[in-house]
CSV table of C-alpha atoms in Angstrom, one decimal:
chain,number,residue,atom,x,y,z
A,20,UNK,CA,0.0,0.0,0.0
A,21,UNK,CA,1.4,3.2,-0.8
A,22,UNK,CA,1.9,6.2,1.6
A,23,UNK,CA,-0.7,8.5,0.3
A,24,UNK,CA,-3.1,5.4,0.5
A,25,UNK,CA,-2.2,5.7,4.4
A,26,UNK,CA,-3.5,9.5,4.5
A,27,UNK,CA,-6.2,11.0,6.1
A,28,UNK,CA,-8.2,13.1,3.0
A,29,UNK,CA,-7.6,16.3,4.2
A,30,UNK,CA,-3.8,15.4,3.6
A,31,UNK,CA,-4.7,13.4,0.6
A,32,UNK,CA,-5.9,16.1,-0.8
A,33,UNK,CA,-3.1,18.5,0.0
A,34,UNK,CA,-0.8,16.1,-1.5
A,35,UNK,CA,-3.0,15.8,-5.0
A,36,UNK,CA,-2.5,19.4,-4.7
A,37,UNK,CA,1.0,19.2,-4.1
A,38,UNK,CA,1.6,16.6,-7.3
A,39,UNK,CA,0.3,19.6,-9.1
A,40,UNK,CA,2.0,22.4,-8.8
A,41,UNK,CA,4.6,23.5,-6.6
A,42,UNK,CA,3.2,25.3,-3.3
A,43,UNK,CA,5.6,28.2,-4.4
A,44,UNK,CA,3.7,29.1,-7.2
A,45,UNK,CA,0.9,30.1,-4.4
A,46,UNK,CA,3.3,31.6,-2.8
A,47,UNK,CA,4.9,33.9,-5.5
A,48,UNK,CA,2.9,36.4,-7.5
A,49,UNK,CA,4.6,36.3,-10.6
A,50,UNK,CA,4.3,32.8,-10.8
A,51,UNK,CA,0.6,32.6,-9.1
A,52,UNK,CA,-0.9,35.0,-11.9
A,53,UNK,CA,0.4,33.2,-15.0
A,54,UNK,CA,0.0,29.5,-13.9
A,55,UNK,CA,-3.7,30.0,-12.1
A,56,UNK,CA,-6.8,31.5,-13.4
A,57,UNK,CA,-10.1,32.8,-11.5
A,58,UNK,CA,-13.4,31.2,-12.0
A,59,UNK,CA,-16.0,31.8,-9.9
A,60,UNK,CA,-16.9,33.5,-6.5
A,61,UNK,CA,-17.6,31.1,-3.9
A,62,UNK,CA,-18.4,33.5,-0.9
A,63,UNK,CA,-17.9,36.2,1.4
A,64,UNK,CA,-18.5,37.5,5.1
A,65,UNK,CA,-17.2,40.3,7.5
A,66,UNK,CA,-13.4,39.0,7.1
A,67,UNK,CA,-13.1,38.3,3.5
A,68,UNK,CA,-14.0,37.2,0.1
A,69,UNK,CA,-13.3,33.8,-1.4
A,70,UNK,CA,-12.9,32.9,-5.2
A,71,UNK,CA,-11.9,29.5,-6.9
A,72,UNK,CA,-8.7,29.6,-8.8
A,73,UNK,CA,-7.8,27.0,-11.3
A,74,UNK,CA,-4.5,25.8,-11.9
A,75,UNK,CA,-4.3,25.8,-15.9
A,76,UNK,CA,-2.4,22.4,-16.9
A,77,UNK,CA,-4.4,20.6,-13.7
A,78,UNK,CA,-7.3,21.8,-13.5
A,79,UNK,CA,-7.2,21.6,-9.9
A,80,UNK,CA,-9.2,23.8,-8.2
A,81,UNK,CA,-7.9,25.8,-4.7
A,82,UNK,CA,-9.8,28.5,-2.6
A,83,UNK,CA,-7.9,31.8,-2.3
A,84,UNK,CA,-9.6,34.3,0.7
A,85,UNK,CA,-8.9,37.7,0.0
A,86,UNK,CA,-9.6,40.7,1.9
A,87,UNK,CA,-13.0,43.0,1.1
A,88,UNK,CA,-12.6,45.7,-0.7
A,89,UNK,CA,-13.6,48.9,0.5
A,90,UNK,CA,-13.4,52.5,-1.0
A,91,UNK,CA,-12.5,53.2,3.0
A,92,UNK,CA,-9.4,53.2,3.7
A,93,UNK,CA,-10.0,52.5,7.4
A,94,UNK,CA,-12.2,50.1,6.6
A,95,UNK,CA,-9.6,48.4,4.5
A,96,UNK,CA,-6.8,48.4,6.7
A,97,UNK,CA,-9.4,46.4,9.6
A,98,UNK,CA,-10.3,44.1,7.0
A,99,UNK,CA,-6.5,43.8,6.1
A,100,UNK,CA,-6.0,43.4,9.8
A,101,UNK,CA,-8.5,40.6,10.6
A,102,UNK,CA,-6.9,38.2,7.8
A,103,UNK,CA,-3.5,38.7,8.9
A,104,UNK,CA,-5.2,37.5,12.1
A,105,UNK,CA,-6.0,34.4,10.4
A,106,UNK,CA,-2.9,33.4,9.0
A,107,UNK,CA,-1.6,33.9,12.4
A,108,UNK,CA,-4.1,31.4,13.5
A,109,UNK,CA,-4.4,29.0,10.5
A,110,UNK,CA,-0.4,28.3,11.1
A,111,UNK,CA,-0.8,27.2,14.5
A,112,UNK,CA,-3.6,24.7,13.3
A,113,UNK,CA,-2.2,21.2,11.8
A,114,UNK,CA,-3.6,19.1,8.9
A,115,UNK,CA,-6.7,17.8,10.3
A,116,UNK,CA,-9.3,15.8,8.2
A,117,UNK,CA,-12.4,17.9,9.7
A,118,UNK,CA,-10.7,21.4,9.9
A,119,UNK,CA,-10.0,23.0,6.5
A,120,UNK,CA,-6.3,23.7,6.9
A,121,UNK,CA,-3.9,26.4,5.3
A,122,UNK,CA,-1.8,25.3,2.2
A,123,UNK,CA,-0.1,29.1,1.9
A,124,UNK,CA,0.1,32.5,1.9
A,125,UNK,CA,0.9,35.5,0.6
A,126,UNK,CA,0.2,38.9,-0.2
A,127,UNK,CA,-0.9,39.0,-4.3
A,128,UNK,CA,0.2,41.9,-4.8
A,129,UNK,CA,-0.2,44.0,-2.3
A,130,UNK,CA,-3.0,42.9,0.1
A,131,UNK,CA,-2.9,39.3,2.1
A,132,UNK,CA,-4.2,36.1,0.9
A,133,UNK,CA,-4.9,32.8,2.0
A,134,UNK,CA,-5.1,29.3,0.1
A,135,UNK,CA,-7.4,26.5,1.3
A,136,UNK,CA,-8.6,23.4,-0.6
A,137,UNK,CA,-11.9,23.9,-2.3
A,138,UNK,CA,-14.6,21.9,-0.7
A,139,UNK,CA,-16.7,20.4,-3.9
A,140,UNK,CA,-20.3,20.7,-2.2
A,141,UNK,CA,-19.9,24.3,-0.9
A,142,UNK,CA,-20.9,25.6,3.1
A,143,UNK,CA,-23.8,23.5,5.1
A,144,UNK,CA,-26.0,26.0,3.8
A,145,UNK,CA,-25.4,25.5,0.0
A,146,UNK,CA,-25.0,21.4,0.7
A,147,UNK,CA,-28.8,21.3,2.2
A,148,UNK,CA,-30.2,23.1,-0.8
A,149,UNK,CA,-28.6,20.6,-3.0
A,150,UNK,CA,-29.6,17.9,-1.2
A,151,UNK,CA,-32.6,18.8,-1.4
A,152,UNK,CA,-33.3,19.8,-4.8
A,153,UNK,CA,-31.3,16.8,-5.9
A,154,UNK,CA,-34.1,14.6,-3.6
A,155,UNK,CA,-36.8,16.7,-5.4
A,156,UNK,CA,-35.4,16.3,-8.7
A,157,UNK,CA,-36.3,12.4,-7.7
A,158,UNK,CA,-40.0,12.7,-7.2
A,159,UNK,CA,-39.3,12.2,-3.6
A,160,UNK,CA,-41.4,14.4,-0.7
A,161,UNK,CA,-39.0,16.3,1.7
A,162,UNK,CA,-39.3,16.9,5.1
A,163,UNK,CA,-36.1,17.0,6.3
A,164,UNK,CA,-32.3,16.4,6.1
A,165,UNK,CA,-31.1,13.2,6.3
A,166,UNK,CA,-30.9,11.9,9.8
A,167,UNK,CA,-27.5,10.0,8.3
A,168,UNK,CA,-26.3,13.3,7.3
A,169,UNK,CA,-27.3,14.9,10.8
A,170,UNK,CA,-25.1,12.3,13.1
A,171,UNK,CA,-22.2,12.4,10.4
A,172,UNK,CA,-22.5,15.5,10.9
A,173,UNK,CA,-22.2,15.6,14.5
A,174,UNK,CA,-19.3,12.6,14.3
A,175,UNK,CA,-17.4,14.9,12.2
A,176,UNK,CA,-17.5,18.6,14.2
A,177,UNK,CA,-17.1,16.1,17.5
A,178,UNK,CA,-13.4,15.3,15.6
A,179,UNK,CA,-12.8,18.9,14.7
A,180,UNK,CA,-13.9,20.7,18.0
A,181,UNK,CA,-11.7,18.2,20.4
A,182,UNK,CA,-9.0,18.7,18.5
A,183,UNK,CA,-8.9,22.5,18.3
A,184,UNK,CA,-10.0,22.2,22.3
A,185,UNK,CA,-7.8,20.1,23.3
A,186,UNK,CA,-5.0,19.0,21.2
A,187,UNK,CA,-3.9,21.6,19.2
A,188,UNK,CA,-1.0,23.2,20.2
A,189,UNK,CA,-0.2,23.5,24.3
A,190,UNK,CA,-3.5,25.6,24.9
A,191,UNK,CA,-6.3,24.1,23.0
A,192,UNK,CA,-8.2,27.9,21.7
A,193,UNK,CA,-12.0,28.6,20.8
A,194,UNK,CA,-13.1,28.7,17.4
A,195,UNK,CA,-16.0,31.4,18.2
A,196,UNK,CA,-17.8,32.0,15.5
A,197,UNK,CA,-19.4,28.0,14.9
A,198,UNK,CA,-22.7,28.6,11.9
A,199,UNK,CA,-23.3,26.5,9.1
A,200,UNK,CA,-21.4,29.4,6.5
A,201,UNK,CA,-18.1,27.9,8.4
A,202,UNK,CA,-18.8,24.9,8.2
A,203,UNK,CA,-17.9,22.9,4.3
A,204,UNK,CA,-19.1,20.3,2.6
A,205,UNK,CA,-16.7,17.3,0.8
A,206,UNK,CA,-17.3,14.5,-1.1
A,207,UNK,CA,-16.3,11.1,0.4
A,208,UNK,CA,-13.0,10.0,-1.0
A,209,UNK,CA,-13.5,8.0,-4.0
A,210,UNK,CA,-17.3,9.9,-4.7
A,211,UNK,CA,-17.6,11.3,-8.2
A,212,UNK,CA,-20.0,14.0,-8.6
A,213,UNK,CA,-22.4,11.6,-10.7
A,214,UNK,CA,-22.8,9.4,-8.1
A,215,UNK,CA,-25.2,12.2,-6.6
A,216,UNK,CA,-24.8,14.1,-3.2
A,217,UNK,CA,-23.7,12.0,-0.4
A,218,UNK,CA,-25.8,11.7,2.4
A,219,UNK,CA,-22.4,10.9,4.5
A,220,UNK,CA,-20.1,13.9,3.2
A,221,UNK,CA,-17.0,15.0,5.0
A,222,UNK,CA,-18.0,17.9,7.5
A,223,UNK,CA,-14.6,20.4,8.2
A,224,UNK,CA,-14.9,23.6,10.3
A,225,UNK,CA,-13.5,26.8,8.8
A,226,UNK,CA,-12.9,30.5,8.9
A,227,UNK,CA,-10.6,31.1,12.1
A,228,UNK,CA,-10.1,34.8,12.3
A,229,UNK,CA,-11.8,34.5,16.0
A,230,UNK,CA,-9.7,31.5,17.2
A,231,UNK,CA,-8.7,32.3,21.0
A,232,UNK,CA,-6.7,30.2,23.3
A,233,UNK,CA,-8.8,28.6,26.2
A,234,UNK,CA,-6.2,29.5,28.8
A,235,UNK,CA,-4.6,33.1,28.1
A,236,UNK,CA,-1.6,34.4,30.6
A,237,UNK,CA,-2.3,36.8,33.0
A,238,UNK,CA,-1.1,39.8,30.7
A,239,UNK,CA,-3.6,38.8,28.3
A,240,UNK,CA,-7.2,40.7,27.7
A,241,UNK,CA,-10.1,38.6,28.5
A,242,UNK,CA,-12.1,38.3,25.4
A,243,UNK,CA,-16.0,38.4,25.0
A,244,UNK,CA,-18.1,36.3,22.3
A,245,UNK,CA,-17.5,38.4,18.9
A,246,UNK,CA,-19.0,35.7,16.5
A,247,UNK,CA,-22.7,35.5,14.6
A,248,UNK,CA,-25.2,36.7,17.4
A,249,UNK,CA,-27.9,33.9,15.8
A,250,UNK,CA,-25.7,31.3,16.9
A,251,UNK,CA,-24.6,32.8,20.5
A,252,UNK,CA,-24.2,31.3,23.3
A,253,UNK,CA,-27.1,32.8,26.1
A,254,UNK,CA,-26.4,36.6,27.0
A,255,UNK,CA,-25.3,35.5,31.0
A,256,UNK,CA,-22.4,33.2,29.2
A,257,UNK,CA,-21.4,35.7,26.3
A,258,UNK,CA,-18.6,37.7,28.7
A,259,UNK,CA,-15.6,35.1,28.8
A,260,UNK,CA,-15.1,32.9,25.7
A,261,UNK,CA,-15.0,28.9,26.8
A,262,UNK,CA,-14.8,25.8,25.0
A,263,UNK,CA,-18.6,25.5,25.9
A,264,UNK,CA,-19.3,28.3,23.6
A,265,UNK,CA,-18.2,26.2,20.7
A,266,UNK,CA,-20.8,23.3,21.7
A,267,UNK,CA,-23.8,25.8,22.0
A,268,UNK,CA,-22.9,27.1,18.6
A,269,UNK,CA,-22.6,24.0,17.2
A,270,UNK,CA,-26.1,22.7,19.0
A,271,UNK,CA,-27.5,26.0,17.2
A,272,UNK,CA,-26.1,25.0,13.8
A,273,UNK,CA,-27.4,21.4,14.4
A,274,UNK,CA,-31.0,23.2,14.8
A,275,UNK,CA,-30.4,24.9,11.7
A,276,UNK,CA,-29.2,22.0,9.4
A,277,UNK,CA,-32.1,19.5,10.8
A,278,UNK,CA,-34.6,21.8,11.1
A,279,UNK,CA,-34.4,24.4,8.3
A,280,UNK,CA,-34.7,27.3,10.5
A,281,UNK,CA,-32.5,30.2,12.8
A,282,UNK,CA,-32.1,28.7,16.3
A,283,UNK,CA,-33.8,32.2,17.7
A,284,UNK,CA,-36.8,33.4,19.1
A,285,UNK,CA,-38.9,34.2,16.3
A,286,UNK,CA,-39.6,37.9,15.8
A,287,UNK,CA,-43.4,37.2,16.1
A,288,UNK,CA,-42.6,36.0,19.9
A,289,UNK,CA,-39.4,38.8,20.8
A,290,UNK,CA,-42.2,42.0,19.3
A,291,UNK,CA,-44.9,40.8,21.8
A,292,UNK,CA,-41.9,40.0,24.6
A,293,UNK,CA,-41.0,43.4,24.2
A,294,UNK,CA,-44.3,45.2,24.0
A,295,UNK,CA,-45.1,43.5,27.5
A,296,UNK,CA,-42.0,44.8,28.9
A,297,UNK,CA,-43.1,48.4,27.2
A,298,UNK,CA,-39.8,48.6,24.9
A,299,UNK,CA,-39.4,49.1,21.1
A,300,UNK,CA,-39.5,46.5,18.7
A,301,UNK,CA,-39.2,46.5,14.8
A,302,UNK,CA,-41.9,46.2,12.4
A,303,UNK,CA,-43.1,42.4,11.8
A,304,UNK,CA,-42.3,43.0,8.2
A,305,UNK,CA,-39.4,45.5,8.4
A,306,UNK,CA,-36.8,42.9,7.0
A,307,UNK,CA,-34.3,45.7,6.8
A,308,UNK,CA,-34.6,46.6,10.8
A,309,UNK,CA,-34.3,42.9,11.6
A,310,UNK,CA,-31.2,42.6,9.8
A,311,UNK,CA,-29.9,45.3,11.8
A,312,UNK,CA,-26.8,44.3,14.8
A,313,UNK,CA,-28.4,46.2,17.3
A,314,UNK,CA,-32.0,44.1,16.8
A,315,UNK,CA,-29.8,40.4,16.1
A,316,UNK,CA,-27.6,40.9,19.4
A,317,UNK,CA,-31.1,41.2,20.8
A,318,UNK,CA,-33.2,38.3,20.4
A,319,UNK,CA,-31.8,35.1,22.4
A,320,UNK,CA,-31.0,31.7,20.7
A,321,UNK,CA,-33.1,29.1,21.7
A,322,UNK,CA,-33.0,25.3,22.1
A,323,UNK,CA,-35.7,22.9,20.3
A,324,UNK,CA,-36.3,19.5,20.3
A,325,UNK,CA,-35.5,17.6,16.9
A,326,UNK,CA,-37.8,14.5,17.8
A,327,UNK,CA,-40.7,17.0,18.0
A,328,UNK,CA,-43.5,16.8,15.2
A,329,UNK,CA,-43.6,20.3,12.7
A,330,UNK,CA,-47.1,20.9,14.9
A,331,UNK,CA,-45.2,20.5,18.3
A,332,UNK,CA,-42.3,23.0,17.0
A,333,UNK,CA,-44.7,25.6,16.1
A,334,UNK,CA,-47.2,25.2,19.7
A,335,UNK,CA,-44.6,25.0,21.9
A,336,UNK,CA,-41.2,25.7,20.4
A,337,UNK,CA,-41.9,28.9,19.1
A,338,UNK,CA,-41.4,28.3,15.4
A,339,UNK,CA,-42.7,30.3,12.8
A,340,UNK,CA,-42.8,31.7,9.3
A,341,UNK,CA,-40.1,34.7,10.4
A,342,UNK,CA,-37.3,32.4,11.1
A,343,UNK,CA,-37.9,29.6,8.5
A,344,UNK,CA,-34.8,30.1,6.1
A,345,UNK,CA,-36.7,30.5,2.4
A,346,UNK,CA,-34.1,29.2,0.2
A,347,UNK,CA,-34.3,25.6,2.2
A,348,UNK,CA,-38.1,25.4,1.4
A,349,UNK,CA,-38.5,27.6,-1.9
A,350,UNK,CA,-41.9,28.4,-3.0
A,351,UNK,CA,-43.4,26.3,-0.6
A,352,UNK,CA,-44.2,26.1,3.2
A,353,UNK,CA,-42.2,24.5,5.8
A,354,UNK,CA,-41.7,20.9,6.4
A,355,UNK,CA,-40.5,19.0,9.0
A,356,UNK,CA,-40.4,15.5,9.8
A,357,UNK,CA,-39.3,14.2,13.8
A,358,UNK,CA,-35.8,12.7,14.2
A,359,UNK,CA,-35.1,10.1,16.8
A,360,UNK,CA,-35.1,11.3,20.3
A,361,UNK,CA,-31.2,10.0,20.4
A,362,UNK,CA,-30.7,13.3,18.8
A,363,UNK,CA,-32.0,15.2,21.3
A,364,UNK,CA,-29.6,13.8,24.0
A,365,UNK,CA,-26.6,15.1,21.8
């Protein structure tokens, strides 16, 4: 058996890479421009923007994060900041098969960027609306993600969360910012596209411009939750960062991927909290206001039960049409279908 048989994917992968070009020619401008051309946009958030570069003779495909552009020059320089930040982080992180790892960087020309593998099947986000169209496609009726795809799920992020906790490095450090956009999709070794999409998929966490060590020294600041307030941990444990944080987020994401919804009191439920208490509250149908920080760091995550029937969730778990995520269910209402109670002891 050879010695890339004997490798995780993650480093199978790398070495594929690897095979194909040299990992100078990331590295180096010059050589980066005339050897690799862009193809498509694959993302963006508050630290950066991702395209898909192809290597011209390979045709392997890498990720290369960039920072956003701004007209600001303020602006630019935090953004510039934040994914310097990362590669700080990224190179403390080693090859792990459920974190996507760093294969360089370098500033192209004169802002930074980073090089990841491309995941084939996109963030959780992008991999349930495949799944589900593909499942559609079939004649079949919907109701919910696969409950195969929901405990690989958990398997995987189980792997990736203990080691960034507790053997990475002599620290362990937080990841802080857990959703399903940081979270992407792989096919199984071996899988060919036409083979479908995989209802077991490699799961690997990404995006570590947050990353903070569990234990800091003395000298260093404590640090408060600065991640995705839908996917916060409760208000009374948002002042010190823990591992536990991680979990929570990570529980929320779970809710989002099984159930098709944000893991947060729905607006119909926070409007009539506040009016009770006499304060302010948007407009029900205001989307802009909602989508507002000051009105998102507001409304509290909340926990529901996956092994509850769609008419339970919406009685007593506060689901409704406000935080059902449209492009899961498109042109059509919501769906859902109870897992196994097993789930809910996760």
């Amino acid at each position: 058996m050879s010695q890339t048989s004997l490798q995780d994917p993650i480093t199978r992968n790398k070495t594929r890479m690897v095979q194909s070009f040299d990992i100078d020619d990331l590295k180096l401008y010059e050589r980066f421009s005339k050897l690799f051309i862009q193809k498509h946009r694959l993302g963006d958030g508050g630290d950066g923007i991702v395209h898909a570069y192809e290597h011209k003779s390979s045709k392997v495909l890498v990720a290369v994060k960039t920072p956003l552009p701004s007209t600001s020059s303020s602006a630019m320089s935090k953004a510039i900041k934040r994914l310097e930040v990362e590669i700080e982080n990224l190179s403390i992180l080693q090859q792990h098969e459920h974190i996507v790892g760093m294969l360089a960087f370098s500033y192209i020309p004169v802002v930074p960027a980073i090089f990841l593998p491309l995941c084939e099947l996109g963030d959780l986000n992008n991999y349930v609306s495949i799944w589900k169209h593909k499942q559609g496609k079939q004649g079949k009726v919907i109701k919910h993600t696969s409950e195969v795809a929901i405990w690989k799920f958990l398997h995987d992020m189980a792997l990736a969360l203990d080691y960034l906790h507790n053997k990475c490095g002599n620290y362990g450090y937080t990841h802080n910012d857990i959703k399903p956009d940081n979270i992407l999709v792989d096919l199984p070794n071996g899988w060919k596209k036409e083979d479908g999409v995989p209802d077991e998929p490699v799961f690997r966490l990404t995006d570590f411009a947050r990353m903070t060590r569990n234990h800091p020294t003395e000298s260093a600041q404590p640090t408060r939750f600065c991640g995705t307030p839908e996917y916060a941990p409760p208000f009374s444990e948002q002042g010190t960062l823990r591992p536990s944080g991680d979990i929570w987020a990570l529980g929320s994401t779970l809710q989002t991927l099984a159930l098709g919804i944000y893991p947060i009191q729905s607006h119909e439920a926070f409007v009539a909290d506040r009016r009770r208490e006499g304060k302010a509250a948007p407009i029900l149908v205001d989307r802009g206001a909602w989508k507002r920080s000051y009105w998102r760091h507001l409304i509290p995550t909340t926990f529901r039960p996956l092994s509850a029937t769609k008419e339970e969730l919406m009685k007593d778990f506060d689901v409704q049409d406000s935080i059902v995520i449209e492009e899961f269910y498109p042109n059509r209402p919501w769906e859902h279908k109870p897992y196994s109670k097993q789930l809910d002891e996760c």
